PDB file of C-alpha atoms in Angstrom:
ATOM      1  CA  GLU T   1       0.063   0.111  -0.011  1.00  0.00           C
ATOM      2  CA  PRO T   2       1.352   3.122  -0.685  1.00  0.00           C
ATOM      3  CA  GLU T   3       2.776   5.207   2.339  1.00  0.00           C
ATOM      4  CA  VAL T   4       3.906   9.109   3.002  1.00  0.00           C
ATOM      5  CA  THR T   5       7.443   8.728   4.025  1.00  0.00           C
ATOM      6  CA  GLN T   6       9.189  10.869   6.875  1.00  0.00           C
ATOM      7  CA  THR T   7      12.055  11.665   7.803  1.00  0.00           C
ATOM      8  CA  PRO T   8      14.072  12.544   9.455  1.00  0.00           C
ATOM      9  CA  SER T   9      11.676  10.254  12.614  1.00  0.00           C
ATOM     10  CA  HIS T  10      13.584  11.600  15.732  1.00  0.00           C
ATOM     11  CA  GLN T  11      15.734  15.174  14.986  1.00  0.00           C
ATOM     12  CA  VAL T  12      16.837  17.332  17.981  1.00  0.00           C
ATOM     13  CA  THR T  13      18.041  20.923  17.647  1.00  0.00           C
ATOM     14  CA  GLN T  14      19.275  23.984  19.454  1.00  0.00           C
ATOM     15  CA  MET T  15      16.951  26.624  20.170  1.00  0.00           C
ATOM     16  CA  GLY T  16      17.447  29.454  16.734  1.00  0.00           C
ATOM     17  CA  GLN T  17      18.414  26.476  14.465  1.00  0.00           C
ATOM     18  CA  GLU T  18      16.891  26.282  11.190  1.00  0.00           C
ATOM     19  CA  VAL T  19      15.323  22.403  10.724  1.00  0.00           C
ATOM     20  CA  ILE T  20      14.033  21.394   7.800  1.00  0.00           C
ATOM     21  CA  LEU T  21      11.807  18.709   7.945  1.00  0.00           C
ATOM     22  CA  ARG T  22      11.464  16.002   4.573  1.00  0.00           C
ATOM     23  CA  CYS T  23       8.405  14.525   3.141  1.00  0.00           C
ATOM     24  CA  VAL T  24       7.938  11.737   0.086  1.00  0.00           C
ATOM     25  CA  PRO T  25       4.562  11.952  -0.131  1.00  0.00           C
ATOM     26  CA  ILE T  26       2.463   9.478  -2.753  1.00  0.00           C
ATOM     27  CA  SER T  27       3.102   9.621  -5.888  1.00  0.00           C
ATOM     28  CA  ASN T  28      -0.781  10.480  -7.738  1.00  0.00           C
ATOM     29  CA  HIS T  29      -1.103  12.558  -4.747  1.00  0.00           C
ATOM     30  CA  LEU T  30      -1.725  16.628  -5.540  1.00  0.00           C
ATOM     31  CA  TYR T  31      -2.101  18.184  -2.045  1.00  0.00           C
ATOM     32  CA  PHE T  32      -0.511  18.170   0.458  1.00  0.00           C
ATOM     33  CA  TYR T  33      -0.403  19.042   4.514  1.00  0.00           C
ATOM     34  CA  TRP T  34       1.696  19.905   7.115  1.00  0.00           C
ATOM     35  CA  TYR T  35       0.256  19.125  10.570  1.00  0.00           C
ATOM     36  CA  ARG T  36       1.814  19.595  14.444  1.00  0.00           C
ATOM     37  CA  GLN T  37       0.909  17.479  17.536  1.00  0.00           C
ATOM     38  CA  ILE T  38       2.613  18.705  20.656  1.00  0.00           C
ATOM     39  CA  LEU T  39       2.859  15.781  23.298  1.00  0.00           C
ATOM     40  CA  GLY T  40      -0.331  14.967  24.851  1.00  0.00           C
ATOM     41  CA  GLN T  41      -2.178  17.550  22.776  1.00  0.00           C
ATOM     42  CA  LYS T  42      -4.403  17.892  19.684  1.00  0.00           C
ATOM     43  CA  VAL T  43      -3.416  17.395  16.267  1.00  0.00           C
ATOM     44  CA  GLU T  44      -3.275  21.107  14.694  1.00  0.00           C
ATOM     45  CA  PHE T  45      -3.653  22.467  11.279  1.00  0.00           C
ATOM     46  CA  LEU T  46      -0.100  24.386  10.106  1.00  0.00           C
ATOM     47  CA  VAL T  47      -0.282  24.349   5.886  1.00  0.00           C
ATOM     48  CA  SER T  48      -2.050  23.076   2.621  1.00  0.00           C
ATOM     49  CA  PHE T  49      -0.122  22.916  -0.433  1.00  0.00           C
ATOM     50  CA  TYR T  50      -1.354  23.201  -3.480  1.00  0.00           C
ATOM     51  CA  ASN T  51      -0.835  23.311  -7.480  1.00  0.00           C
ATOM     52  CA  ASN T  52       3.029  24.453  -6.234  1.00  0.00           C
ATOM     53  CA  GLU T  53       1.767  27.274  -3.372  1.00  0.00           C
ATOM     54  CA  ILE T  54       0.255  27.234  -0.302  1.00  0.00           C
ATOM     55  CA  SER T  55      -3.143  27.272  -0.556  1.00  0.00           C
ATOM     56  CA  GLU T  56      -4.637  27.654   3.352  1.00  0.00           C
ATOM     57  CA  LYS T  57      -1.871  28.148   6.052  1.00  0.00           C
ATOM     58  CA  SER T  58      -3.043  28.653   9.732  1.00  0.00           C
ATOM     59  CA  GLU T  59      -2.220  30.739  12.596  1.00  0.00           C
ATOM     60  CA  ILE T  60       0.636  28.876  14.261  1.00  0.00           C
ATOM     61  CA  PHE T  61       2.631  29.223  10.740  1.00  0.00           C
ATOM     62  CA  ASP T  62       3.841  32.561  11.107  1.00  0.00           C
ATOM     63  CA  ASP T  63       7.028  33.962   8.982  1.00  0.00           C
ATOM     64  CA  GLN T  64       9.527  31.200  11.230  1.00  0.00           C
ATOM     65  CA  PHE T  65       8.113  28.842   8.742  1.00  0.00           C
ATOM     66  CA  SER T  66       7.776  27.496   4.968  1.00  0.00           C
ATOM     67  CA  VAL T  67       7.552  24.731   2.959  1.00  0.00           C
ATOM     68  CA  GLU T  68       8.668  24.035  -0.633  1.00  0.00           C
ATOM     69  CA  ARG T  69       8.483  20.955  -3.121  1.00  0.00           C
ATOM     70  CA  PRO T  70      11.936  21.293  -4.818  1.00  0.00           C
ATOM     71  CA  ASP T  71      11.272  18.965  -6.600  1.00  0.00           C
ATOM     72  CA  GLY T  72       8.738  16.621  -7.611  1.00  0.00           C
ATOM     73  CA  SER T  73       9.141  13.597  -4.959  1.00  0.00           C
ATOM     74  CA  ASN T  74       9.893  15.536  -1.638  1.00  0.00           C
ATOM     75  CA  PHE T  75       8.028  18.165  -0.199  1.00  0.00           C
ATOM     76  CA  THR T  76       9.489  19.622   2.697  1.00  0.00           C
ATOM     77  CA  LEU T  77       8.913  22.484   5.729  1.00  0.00           C
ATOM     78  CA  LYS T  78      10.888  24.910   6.879  1.00  0.00           C
ATOM     79  CA  ILE T  79      11.169  26.657  10.060  1.00  0.00           C
ATOM     80  CA  ARG T  80      13.812  29.249  10.313  1.00  0.00           C
ATOM     81  CA  SER T  81      14.817  29.752  13.856  1.00  0.00           C
ATOM     82  CA  THR T  82      13.773  26.841  16.048  1.00  0.00           C
ATOM     83  CA  LYS T  83      12.172  28.042  19.754  1.00  0.00           C
ATOM     84  CA  LEU T  84      10.806  25.650  22.614  1.00  0.00           C
ATOM     85  CA  GLU T  85       8.164  25.131  22.314  1.00  0.00           C
ATOM     86  CA  ASP T  86       8.043  24.120  18.340  1.00  0.00           C
ATOM     87  CA  SER T  87       9.321  20.902  20.139  1.00  0.00           C
ATOM     88  CA  ALA T  88       6.351  18.576  18.801  1.00  0.00           C
ATOM     89  CA  MET T  89       5.422  15.527  16.657  1.00  0.00           C
ATOM     90  CA  TYR T  90       5.735  16.624  12.764  1.00  0.00           C
ATOM     91  CA  PHE T  91       2.882  15.292  10.200  1.00  0.00           C
ATOM     92  CA  CYS T  92       3.095  15.801   5.759  1.00  0.00           C
ATOM     93  CA  ALA T  93      -0.019  14.266   4.426  1.00  0.00           C
ATOM     94  CA  SER T  94      -1.172  14.411   1.499  1.00  0.00           C
ATOM     95  CA  ARG T  95      -4.371  13.519  -0.685  1.00  0.00           C
ATOM     96  CA  ALA T  96      -5.708  12.879  -4.170  1.00  0.00           C
ATOM     97  CA  SER T  97      -8.925  14.441  -4.423  1.00  0.00           C
ATOM     98  CA  GLU T  98     -10.842  13.244  -1.894  1.00  0.00           C
ATOM     99  CA  PRO T  99     -11.426  16.557   0.799  1.00  0.00           C
ATOM    100  CA  GLY T 100     -11.359  14.349   3.719  1.00  0.00           C
ATOM    101  CA  VAL T 101      -8.997  11.405   3.282  1.00  0.00           C
ATOM    102  CA  HIS T 102      -5.793  12.276   4.166  1.00  0.00           C
ATOM    103  CA  THR T 103      -2.794   9.943   4.498  1.00  0.00           C
ATOM    104  CA  PHE T 104      -0.425  10.791   7.273  1.00  0.00           C
ATOM    105  CA  GLY T 105       3.204   9.671   7.464  1.00  0.00           C
ATOM    106  CA  SER T 106       4.578   8.488  10.443  1.00  0.00           C
ATOM    107  CA  GLY T 107       5.542  11.946  11.730  1.00  0.00           C
ATOM    108  CA  THR T 108       9.270  14.137  12.963  1.00  0.00           C
ATOM    109  CA  ARG T 109       9.830  14.349  16.266  1.00  0.00           C
ATOM    110  CA  LEU T 110      11.042  17.443  16.111  1.00  0.00           C
ATOM    111  CA  THR T 111      12.552  17.894  20.031  1.00  0.00           C
ATOM    112  CA  VAL T 112      14.621  21.881  20.310  1.00  0.00           C
ATOM    113  CA  VAL T 113      16.820  22.369  23.324  1.00  0.00           C
TER     114      VAL T 113
ATOM    115  CA  GLN F   1     -16.817  26.481  22.849  1.00  0.00           C
ATOM    116  CA  LYS F   2     -14.283  24.189  20.883  1.00  0.00           C
ATOM    117  CA  GLU F   3     -14.526  23.756  17.675  1.00  0.00           C
ATOM    118  CA  VAL F   4     -14.933  19.635  17.963  1.00  0.00           C
ATOM    119  CA  GLU F   5     -15.095  17.838  21.096  1.00  0.00           C
ATOM    120  CA  GLN F   6     -14.052  14.633  22.319  1.00  0.00           C
ATOM    121  CA  ASP F   7     -14.230  13.156  25.479  1.00  0.00           C
ATOM    122  CA  PRO F   8     -10.241  13.008  26.300  1.00  0.00           C
ATOM    123  CA  GLY F   9     -10.731   9.111  28.220  1.00  0.00           C
ATOM    124  CA  PRO F  10      -8.872   6.937  28.198  1.00  0.00           C
ATOM    125  CA  LEU F  11     -12.299   4.354  27.635  1.00  0.00           C
ATOM    126  CA  SER F  12     -11.714   0.867  29.268  1.00  0.00           C
ATOM    127  CA  VAL F  13     -13.443  -1.623  28.347  1.00  0.00           C
ATOM    128  CA  PRO F  14     -12.701  -5.624  28.093  1.00  0.00           C
ATOM    129  CA  GLU F  15     -12.910  -7.835  24.587  1.00  0.00           C
ATOM    130  CA  GLY F  16     -15.512  -8.256  22.986  1.00  0.00           C
ATOM    131  CA  ALA F  17     -17.359  -5.373  23.550  1.00  0.00           C
ATOM    132  CA  ILE F  18     -19.003  -2.769  22.075  1.00  0.00           C
ATOM    133  CA  VAL F  19     -17.420   0.387  22.001  1.00  0.00           C
ATOM    134  CA  SER F  20     -19.438   3.696  21.733  1.00  0.00           C
ATOM    135  CA  LEU F  21     -16.829   7.034  20.470  1.00  0.00           C
ATOM    136  CA  ASN F  22     -18.284  10.653  19.888  1.00  0.00           C
ATOM    137  CA  CYS F  23     -17.938  14.167  19.124  1.00  0.00           C
ATOM    138  CA  THR F  24     -19.938  17.396  18.944  1.00  0.00           C
ATOM    139  CA  TYR F  25     -18.193  20.275  16.345  1.00  0.00           C
ATOM    140  CA  SER F  26     -20.210  24.270  16.350  1.00  0.00           C
ATOM    141  CA  ASN F  27     -18.824  24.824  12.999  1.00  0.00           C
ATOM    142  CA  SER F  28     -22.420  24.253  10.385  1.00  0.00           C
ATOM    143  CA  ALA F  29     -19.473  24.527   7.700  1.00  0.00           C
ATOM    144  CA  PHE F  30     -18.207  21.338   8.131  1.00  0.00           C
ATOM    145  CA  GLN F  31     -19.157  18.905   5.702  1.00  0.00           C
ATOM    146  CA  TYR F  32     -17.500  16.261   5.346  1.00  0.00           C
ATOM    147  CA  PHE F  33     -17.063  13.508   8.613  1.00  0.00           C
ATOM    148  CA  MET F  34     -13.954  11.475   9.164  1.00  0.00           C
ATOM    149  CA  TRP F  35     -11.818   9.009  12.106  1.00  0.00           C
ATOM    150  CA  TYR F  36      -8.594   8.826  12.626  1.00  0.00           C
ATOM    151  CA  ARG F  37      -6.915   5.459  14.365  1.00  0.00           C
ATOM    152  CA  GLN F  38      -3.384   6.593  16.431  1.00  0.00           C
ATOM    153  CA  TYR F  39      -0.787   4.545  18.048  1.00  0.00           C
ATOM    154  CA  SER F  40       1.105   5.672  20.437  1.00  0.00           C
ATOM    155  CA  ARG F  41       3.933   7.804  18.698  1.00  0.00           C
ATOM    156  CA  LYS F  42       2.093   6.753  15.069  1.00  0.00           C
ATOM    157  CA  GLY F  43       0.632   8.904  12.017  1.00  0.00           C
ATOM    158  CA  PRO F  44      -3.085   8.728  12.646  1.00  0.00           C
ATOM    159  CA  GLU F  45      -4.992   6.662   9.461  1.00  0.00           C
ATOM    160  CA  LEU F  46      -7.966   6.823   8.363  1.00  0.00           C
ATOM    161  CA  LEU F  47     -10.677   4.488   9.589  1.00  0.00           C
ATOM    162  CA  MET F  48     -13.773   5.614   8.307  1.00  0.00           C
ATOM    163  CA  TYR F  49     -15.005   8.957   5.988  1.00  0.00           C
ATOM    164  CA  THR F  50     -18.008  10.277   6.042  1.00  0.00           C
ATOM    165  CA  TYR F  51     -19.729  13.558   3.575  1.00  0.00           C
ATOM    166  CA  SER F  52     -22.450  15.141   5.375  1.00  0.00           C
ATOM    167  CA  SER F  53     -24.885  12.675   6.813  1.00  0.00           C
ATOM    168  CA  GLY F  54     -25.149   9.112   7.389  1.00  0.00           C
ATOM    169  CA  ASN F  55     -24.112   5.845   8.062  1.00  0.00           C
ATOM    170  CA  LYS F  56     -21.769   4.093   7.154  1.00  0.00           C
ATOM    171  CA  GLU F  57     -20.275   0.442   8.084  1.00  0.00           C
ATOM    172  CA  ASP F  58     -16.843  -1.091   6.715  1.00  0.00           C
ATOM    173  CA  GLY F  59     -16.327  -4.541   8.981  1.00  0.00           C
ATOM    174  CA  ARG F  60     -16.350  -3.683  12.740  1.00  0.00           C
ATOM    175  CA  PHE F  61     -16.590  -0.416  12.804  1.00  0.00           C
ATOM    176  CA  THR F  62     -19.601   1.909  12.382  1.00  0.00           C
ATOM    177  CA  ALA F  63     -19.939   5.441  11.509  1.00  0.00           C
ATOM    178  CA  GLN F  64     -23.454   7.456  11.926  1.00  0.00           C
ATOM    179  CA  VAL F  65     -23.018  11.895  11.472  1.00  0.00           C
ATOM    180  CA  ASP F  66     -25.254  13.244  12.658  1.00  0.00           C
ATOM    181  CA  LYS F  67     -25.526  17.172  11.020  1.00  0.00           C
ATOM    182  CA  SER F  68     -29.379  18.739  12.628  1.00  0.00           C
ATOM    183  CA  SER F  69     -27.334  17.133  15.981  1.00  0.00           C
ATOM    184  CA  LYS F  70     -23.327  18.338  14.989  1.00  0.00           C
ATOM    185  CA  TYR F  71     -22.920  15.876  16.758  1.00  0.00           C
ATOM    186  CA  ILE F  72     -20.909  12.102  14.639  1.00  0.00           C
ATOM    187  CA  SER F  73     -19.997   8.593  16.769  1.00  0.00           C
ATOM    188  CA  LEU F  74     -17.675   5.796  15.669  1.00  0.00           C
ATOM    189  CA  PHE F  75     -18.600   2.188  16.687  1.00  0.00           C
ATOM    190  CA  ILE F  76     -16.541  -0.534  16.944  1.00  0.00           C
ATOM    191  CA  ARG F  77     -18.138  -3.808  17.088  1.00  0.00           C
ATOM    192  CA  ASP F  78     -16.601  -6.964  18.777  1.00  0.00           C
ATOM    193  CA  SER F  79     -13.172  -5.037  20.079  1.00  0.00           C
ATOM    194  CA  GLN F  80      -9.838  -6.317  20.244  1.00  0.00           C
ATOM    195  CA  PRO F  81      -7.108  -5.418  21.879  1.00  0.00           C
ATOM    196  CA  SER F  82      -5.574  -4.265  18.713  1.00  0.00           C
ATOM    197  CA  ASP F  83      -8.104  -1.939  18.325  1.00  0.00           C
ATOM    198  CA  SER F  84      -6.047  -0.405  22.026  1.00  0.00           C
ATOM    199  CA  ALA F  85      -5.163   3.465  20.037  1.00  0.00           C
ATOM    200  CA  THR F  86      -5.929   6.583  20.096  1.00  0.00           C
ATOM    201  CA  TYR F  87      -9.457   7.319  18.270  1.00  0.00           C
ATOM    202  CA  LEU F  88      -9.619  11.093  16.796  1.00  0.00           C
ATOM    203  CA  CYS F  89     -12.352  12.510  14.753  1.00  0.00           C
ATOM    204  CA  ALA F  90     -11.859  15.642  12.176  1.00  0.00           C
ATOM    205  CA  MET F  91     -14.237  17.548  10.467  1.00  0.00           C
ATOM    206  CA  LYS F  92     -13.350  19.665   7.323  1.00  0.00           C
ATOM    207  CA  ASP F  93     -15.509  21.706   5.916  1.00  0.00           C
ATOM    208  CA  TYR F  94     -15.869  23.046   1.603  1.00  0.00           C
ATOM    209  CA  GLY F  95     -12.848  24.972   2.208  1.00  0.00           C
ATOM    210  CA  GLN F  96      -9.093  23.740   3.903  1.00  0.00           C
ATOM    211  CA  ASN F  97     -10.917  24.219   7.382  1.00  0.00           C
ATOM    212  CA  PHE F  98      -9.535  20.746   8.639  1.00  0.00           C
ATOM    213  CA  VAL F  99      -9.746  20.079  12.096  1.00  0.00           C
ATOM    214  CA  PHE F 100      -9.548  17.623  14.557  1.00  0.00           C
ATOM    215  CA  GLY F 101     -10.803  16.615  18.050  1.00  0.00           C
ATOM    216  CA  PRO F 102      -9.220  16.419  20.900  1.00  0.00           C
ATOM    217  CA  GLY F 103      -8.311  12.375  20.854  1.00  0.00           C
ATOM    218  CA  THR F 104     -10.479   9.750  22.872  1.00  0.00           C
ATOM    219  CA  ARG F 105      -7.744   6.618  24.754  1.00  0.00           C
ATOM    220  CA  LEU F 106      -9.120   3.817  24.036  1.00  0.00           C
ATOM    221  CA  SER F 107      -7.794   0.547  26.147  1.00  0.00           C
ATOM    222  CA  VAL F 108      -9.320  -3.476  25.134  1.00  0.00           C
ATOM    223  CA  LEU F 109      -8.632  -4.848  27.378  1.00  0.00           C
ATOM    224  CA  PRO F 110      -7.935  -9.656  27.328  1.00  0.00           C
TER     225      PRO F 110
END
């Protein structure tokens, strides 16, 4: 069964450093998403991406965040200057045409120290 | 009022029991209703997907949506220890607004 692949599975970074989280969505999917889940809290929408541009973003997705689809397969989330409160699981998701059917990756656990 | 509310549990049931999980919501613009299962330190996995009101059945799982009451349910029949996980309801409008509930932690005891 097709999967969304995320790397790395765990990243530790120092406060103020830049991090790039990587995702390979399912190959025939057209819509891409990043979500965040702080430990013990609910999954929160960050950003959606379609046709090589951001289609929607939440209040969480401020100027410190950016997304990119650098080639035909990868989808990245960059955090420019990490803060302690950025520590969370970050999930990438993708979908084809059906609006509610997101396939999630296993996530990257980001720890900011 | 929170946009999507869900009893966090934990909910413990014996193996073989019928489990009922519920969410309420406040935004009448939601049209797509999903249930995801999440194992510890893993990504959410889609279980059920429903558009608008009605019932949907898939194996041991039944999803119900009552838009007039802004209430959705997931029933699990013949629950198994492998069903132990956190169950997340999620909802979406016609735009990009996709909201998860906080999740209910379920333990099915052998």
